[in-house]
PDB file of C-alpha atoms in Angstrom:
ATOM      1  CA  ASP A 385     -19.217   8.537  23.621  1.00  0.00           C
ATOM      2  CA  LEU A 386     -21.500  10.939  21.820  1.00  0.00           C
ATOM      3  CA  ILE A 387     -21.588  14.559  22.887  1.00  0.00           C
ATOM      4  CA  GLU A 388     -24.848  16.423  22.487  1.00  0.00           C
ATOM      5  CA  ILE A 389     -24.454  19.987  21.225  1.00  0.00           C
ATOM      6  CA  ASN A 390     -27.061  22.589  21.982  1.00  0.00           C
ATOM      7  CA  PRO A 391     -28.311  24.109  18.665  1.00  0.00           C
ATOM      8  CA  SER A 392     -28.046  27.620  20.141  1.00  0.00           C
ATOM      9  CA  VAL A 393     -24.263  27.106  20.420  1.00  0.00           C
ATOM     10  CA  LEU A 394     -24.010  26.274  16.716  1.00  0.00           C
ATOM     11  CA  SER A 395     -25.595  29.600  15.775  1.00  0.00           C
ATOM     12  CA  LYS A 396     -22.758  31.410  17.571  1.00  0.00           C
ATOM     13  CA  ILE A 397     -19.984  29.696  15.597  1.00  0.00           C
ATOM     14  CA  LYS A 398     -18.678  31.982  12.865  1.00  0.00           C
ATOM     15  CA  GLN A 399     -17.926  30.576   9.464  1.00  0.00           C
ATOM     16  CA  VAL A 400     -14.337  31.322   8.545  1.00  0.00           C
ATOM     17  CA  LYS A 401     -14.056  32.770   5.071  1.00  0.00           C
ATOM     18  CA  LEU A 402     -10.641  32.847   3.467  1.00  0.00           C
ATOM     19  CA  SER A 403     -10.099  34.527   0.136  1.00  0.00           C
ATOM     20  CA  TYR A 404      -6.865  32.701  -0.694  1.00  0.00           C
ATOM     21  CA  TRP A 405      -7.988  29.128  -1.262  1.00  0.00           C
ATOM     22  CA  HIS A 406      -6.264  26.887  -3.773  1.00  0.00           C
ATOM     23  CA  TYR A 407      -6.908  27.046  -7.504  1.00  0.00           C
ATOM     24  CA  ALA A 408      -7.635  23.309  -7.638  1.00  0.00           C
ATOM     25  CA  GLU A 409      -8.824  20.382  -5.517  1.00  0.00           C
ATOM     26  CA  ILE A 410      -7.658  20.381  -1.901  1.00  0.00           C
ATOM     27  CA  THR A 411      -6.211  16.998  -0.934  1.00  0.00           C
ATOM     28  CA  ARG A 412      -5.670  17.510   2.818  1.00  0.00           C
ATOM     29  CA  LEU A 413      -6.552  19.958   5.568  1.00  0.00           C
ATOM     30  CA  LEU A 414      -4.372  19.862   8.684  1.00  0.00           C
ATOM     31  CA  LEU A 415      -4.731  21.661  12.018  1.00  0.00           C
ATOM     32  CA  LEU A 416      -1.207  22.604  13.115  1.00  0.00           C
ATOM     33  CA  SER A 417       0.044  22.473  16.706  1.00  0.00           C
ATOM     34  CA  ASP A 418       0.101  26.303  16.915  1.00  0.00           C
ATOM     35  CA  GLY A 419      -3.546  26.625  15.854  1.00  0.00           C
ATOM     36  CA  ARG A 420      -2.912  27.556  12.230  1.00  0.00           C
ATOM     37  CA  VAL A 421      -4.252  25.454   9.368  1.00  0.00           C
ATOM     38  CA  ALA A 422      -2.328  23.977   6.424  1.00  0.00           C
ATOM     39  CA  SER A 423      -3.922  22.745   3.215  1.00  0.00           C
ATOM     40  CA  SER A 424      -2.399  20.796   0.329  1.00  0.00           C
ATOM     41  CA  SER A 425      -3.648  20.629  -3.217  1.00  0.00           C
ATOM     42  CA  ILE A 426      -3.278  19.163  -6.668  1.00  0.00           C
ATOM     43  CA  ASP A 427      -2.033  22.667  -7.616  1.00  0.00           C
ATOM     44  CA  LYS A 428       1.372  21.564  -6.127  1.00  0.00           C
ATOM     45  CA  THR A 429       1.253  23.971  -3.159  1.00  0.00           C
ATOM     46  CA  ILE A 430       0.709  23.977   0.576  1.00  0.00           C
ATOM     47  CA  ARG A 431      -1.030  27.035   1.993  1.00  0.00           C
ATOM     48  CA  ILE A 432      -0.835  28.212   5.584  1.00  0.00           C
ATOM     49  CA  TYR A 433      -3.750  30.111   7.160  1.00  0.00           C
ATOM     50  CA  ASN A 434      -4.146  31.846  10.494  1.00  0.00           C
ATOM     51  CA  ILE A 435      -7.724  31.037  11.430  1.00  0.00           C
ATOM     52  CA  SER A 436      -7.821  33.255  14.535  1.00  0.00           C
ATOM     53  CA  LYS A 437      -6.911  36.290  12.393  1.00  0.00           C
ATOM     54  CA  ASN A 438      -8.878  35.024   9.373  1.00  0.00           C
ATOM     55  CA  THR A 439      -5.817  35.500   7.142  1.00  0.00           C
ATOM     56  CA  TYR A 440      -3.766  33.656   4.553  1.00  0.00           C
ATOM     57  CA  GLU A 441      -0.077  33.670   5.520  1.00  0.00           C
ATOM     58  CA  PHE A 442       2.065  32.022   2.834  1.00  0.00           C
ATOM     59  CA  ASP A 443       2.536  29.238   0.273  1.00  0.00           C
ATOM     60  CA  LEU A 444       5.065  26.426   0.321  1.00  0.00           C
ATOM     61  CA  LYS A 445       6.215  25.459  -3.166  1.00  0.00           C
ATOM     62  CA  GLY A 446       8.636  22.783  -4.285  1.00  0.00           C
ATOM     63  CA  HIS A 447       6.779  19.742  -5.605  1.00  0.00           C
ATOM     64  CA  SER A 448       6.527  19.266  -9.373  1.00  0.00           C
ATOM     65  CA  GLU A 449       3.260  17.274  -9.222  1.00  0.00           C
ATOM     66  CA  ARG A 450       0.141  17.111  -7.034  1.00  0.00           C
ATOM     67  CA  ILE A 451       0.559  16.899  -3.271  1.00  0.00           C
ATOM     68  CA  ASN A 452      -1.329  13.923  -1.856  1.00  0.00           C
ATOM     69  CA  ASP A 453      -0.889  14.260   1.908  1.00  0.00           C
ATOM     70  CA  ILE A 454       0.669  16.389   4.646  1.00  0.00           C
ATOM     71  CA  VAL A 455       1.458  15.787   8.329  1.00  0.00           C
ATOM     72  CA  GLN A 456       3.209  17.736  11.054  1.00  0.00           C
ATOM     73  CA  ASN A 457       6.082  16.071  12.876  1.00  0.00           C
ATOM     74  CA  TRP A 458       7.264  16.399  16.484  1.00  0.00           C
ATOM     75  CA  ASP A 459       9.580  19.337  15.533  1.00  0.00           C
ATOM     76  CA  GLY A 460       6.758  21.355  13.993  1.00  0.00           C
ATOM     77  CA  GLN A 461       7.876  20.671  10.418  1.00  0.00           C
ATOM     78  CA  ILE A 462       5.271  19.973   7.774  1.00  0.00           C
ATOM     79  CA  ILE A 463       6.052  16.874   5.727  1.00  0.00           C
ATOM     80  CA  SER A 464       4.433  16.451   2.313  1.00  0.00           C
ATOM     81  CA  CYS A 465       4.266  13.630  -0.204  1.00  0.00           C
ATOM     82  CA  SER A 466       3.543  13.857  -3.889  1.00  0.00           C
ATOM     83  CA  ASN A 467       3.003  12.133  -7.199  1.00  0.00           C
ATOM     84  CA  ASP A 468       6.534  13.357  -8.055  1.00  0.00           C
ATOM     85  CA  LEU A 469       7.865  10.468  -5.855  1.00  0.00           C
ATOM     86  CA  SER A 470       9.323  12.859  -3.280  1.00  0.00           C
ATOM     87  CA  LEU A 471       8.946  13.712   0.383  1.00  0.00           C
ATOM     88  CA  ALA A 472       9.429  17.358   1.370  1.00  0.00           C
ATOM     89  CA  PHE A 473      10.166  18.652   4.877  1.00  0.00           C
ATOM     90  CA  TRP A 474       9.185  22.285   5.491  1.00  0.00           C
ATOM     91  CA  GLU A 475      10.417  24.569   8.289  1.00  0.00           C
ATOM     92  CA  ILE A 476       7.406  26.842   8.715  1.00  0.00           C
ATOM     93  CA  ASN A 477       8.351  28.687  11.910  1.00  0.00           C
ATOM     94  CA  LYS A 478      11.760  29.976  10.786  1.00  0.00           C
ATOM     95  CA  LYS A 479      12.778  32.529   8.190  1.00  0.00           C
ATOM     96  CA  PRO A 480      13.875  31.874   5.607  1.00  0.00           C
ATOM     97  CA  ARG A 481      11.454  28.961   5.285  1.00  0.00           C
ATOM     98  CA  ARG A 482      13.738  26.096   4.350  1.00  0.00           C
ATOM     99  CA  ASN A 483      12.785  22.766   2.911  1.00  0.00           C
ATOM    100  CA  TYR A 484      14.585  19.479   2.466  1.00  0.00           C
ATOM    101  CA  ILE A 485      13.498  17.026  -0.214  1.00  0.00           C
ATOM    102  CA  ILE A 486      14.059  13.278  -0.517  1.00  0.00           C
ATOM    103  CA  ASN A 487      13.711  12.575  -4.252  1.00  0.00           C
ATOM    104  CA  LYS A 488      12.618   9.132  -5.425  1.00  0.00           C
ATOM    105  CA  ALA A 489      11.521   8.091  -1.931  1.00  0.00           C
ATOM    106  CA  HIS A 490       9.338   5.481  -3.679  1.00  0.00           C
ATOM    107  CA  GLU A 491       9.166   4.079  -7.205  1.00  0.00           C
ATOM    108  CA  ARG A 492       5.598   5.353  -7.744  1.00  0.00           C
ATOM    109  CA  ALA A 493       3.362   8.136  -6.399  1.00  0.00           C
ATOM    110  CA  ILE A 494       3.400   8.466  -2.596  1.00  0.00           C
ATOM    111  CA  ASN A 495      -0.183   8.412  -1.332  1.00  0.00           C
ATOM    112  CA  LYS A 496      -0.059   8.813   2.436  1.00  0.00           C
ATOM    113  CA  ILE A 497       2.326   9.695   5.224  1.00  0.00           C
ATOM    114  CA  ASP A 498       2.103   9.576   8.995  1.00  0.00           C
ATOM    115  CA  VAL A 499       4.340  10.046  12.035  1.00  0.00           C
ATOM    116  CA  THR A 500       4.601   7.859  15.128  1.00  0.00           C
ATOM    117  CA  ASN A 501       5.096   8.768  18.783  1.00  0.00           C
ATOM    118  CA  ASP A 502       8.604   7.282  18.680  1.00  0.00           C
ATOM    119  CA  LYS A 503       9.701   9.704  15.923  1.00  0.00           C
ATOM    120  CA  LYS A 504       9.324   7.493  12.880  1.00  0.00           C
ATOM    121  CA  LEU A 505       7.844   8.482   9.552  1.00  0.00           C
ATOM    122  CA  LEU A 506       5.644   6.039   7.633  1.00  0.00           C
ATOM    123  CA  THR A 507       5.029   6.315   3.886  1.00  0.00           C
ATOM    124  CA  CYS A 508       2.988   4.233   1.472  1.00  0.00           C
ATOM    125  CA  SER A 509       2.861   4.306  -2.270  1.00  0.00           C
ATOM    126  CA  CYS A 510       1.219   2.997  -5.423  1.00  0.00           C
ATOM    127  CA  ASP A 511       4.266   0.706  -5.693  1.00  0.00           C
ATOM    128  CA  GLY A 512       2.725  -1.471  -2.933  1.00  0.00           C
ATOM    129  CA  ILE A 513       5.463  -0.624  -0.435  1.00  0.00           C
ATOM    130  CA  VAL A 514       5.218   0.795   3.069  1.00  0.00           C
ATOM    131  CA  LYS A 515       8.462   2.428   4.219  1.00  0.00           C
ATOM    132  CA  ILE A 516       9.514   3.273   7.759  1.00  0.00           C
ATOM    133  CA  TRP A 517      11.940   6.175   8.199  1.00  0.00           C
ATOM    134  CA  LYS A 518      13.751   7.212  11.386  1.00  0.00           C
ATOM    135  CA  GLY A 519      15.584  10.274  12.641  1.00  0.00           C
ATOM    136  CA  GLN A 520      15.451  13.876  11.528  1.00  0.00           C
ATOM    137  CA  ALA A 521      15.797  15.263   8.026  1.00  0.00           C
ATOM    138  CA  PRO A 522      17.505  13.712   6.196  1.00  0.00           C
ATOM    139  CA  TYR A 523      15.606  10.665   7.425  1.00  0.00           C
ATOM    140  CA  ASN A 524      17.182   7.241   7.207  1.00  0.00           C
ATOM    141  CA  LEU A 525      15.174   4.407   5.717  1.00  0.00           C
ATOM    142  CA  ILE A 526      15.121   1.630   8.310  1.00  0.00           C
ATOM    143  CA  LYS A 527      12.639  -0.866   6.848  1.00  0.00           C
ATOM    144  CA  PHE A 528      10.348  -1.414   3.933  1.00  0.00           C
ATOM    145  CA  ILE A 529       7.424  -3.779   3.691  1.00  0.00           C
ATOM    146  CA  LYS A 530       6.055  -5.043   0.377  1.00  0.00           C
ATOM    147  CA  ILE A 531       2.339  -5.765   0.208  1.00  0.00           C
ATOM    148  CA  TYR A 532       1.218  -8.473  -2.251  1.00  0.00           C
ATOM    149  CA  LEU A 533      -2.508  -8.584  -2.996  1.00  0.00           C
ATOM    150  CA  GLY A 534      -3.454  -7.814   0.581  1.00  0.00           C
ATOM    151  CA  ILE A 535      -0.909 -10.190   2.144  1.00  0.00           C
ATOM    152  CA  LEU A 536       1.772  -8.519   4.236  1.00  0.00           C
ATOM    153  CA  LYS A 537       5.303  -9.894   3.735  1.00  0.00           C
ATOM    154  CA  ILE A 538       8.235  -8.677   5.826  1.00  0.00           C
TER     155      ILE A 538
END
């Protein structure tokens, strides 16, 4: 269904201006469950912003190459994937902000990640493999699916 928006409402929406954007291309923008926003970049960082206060809060650093995607899991962690073949799990609501990294989660750059309602993590990579992970960090690999020229083989 399409929702019609009155143009007078649009004039009341303030543009959020943040002075701490990334130094390079932003690869993903994610609205977090607490209303903050996370962004990932090819500059190897994730930045957290508080939109309601119009402020930059902090960076998450740990990847050695560009970050391709980020998601938030059911525990509030941010999970990131990178060209460095790793998955990183970030505790953003606790101090110190801890992270856990699975190195060599795939044989080539990890492009996308997602989470399911039944607490699984899905990853896909340039190696043509989709992996399904279960549990909490450290996640256990439960299945991988190899894709050959558009044909799914399990």
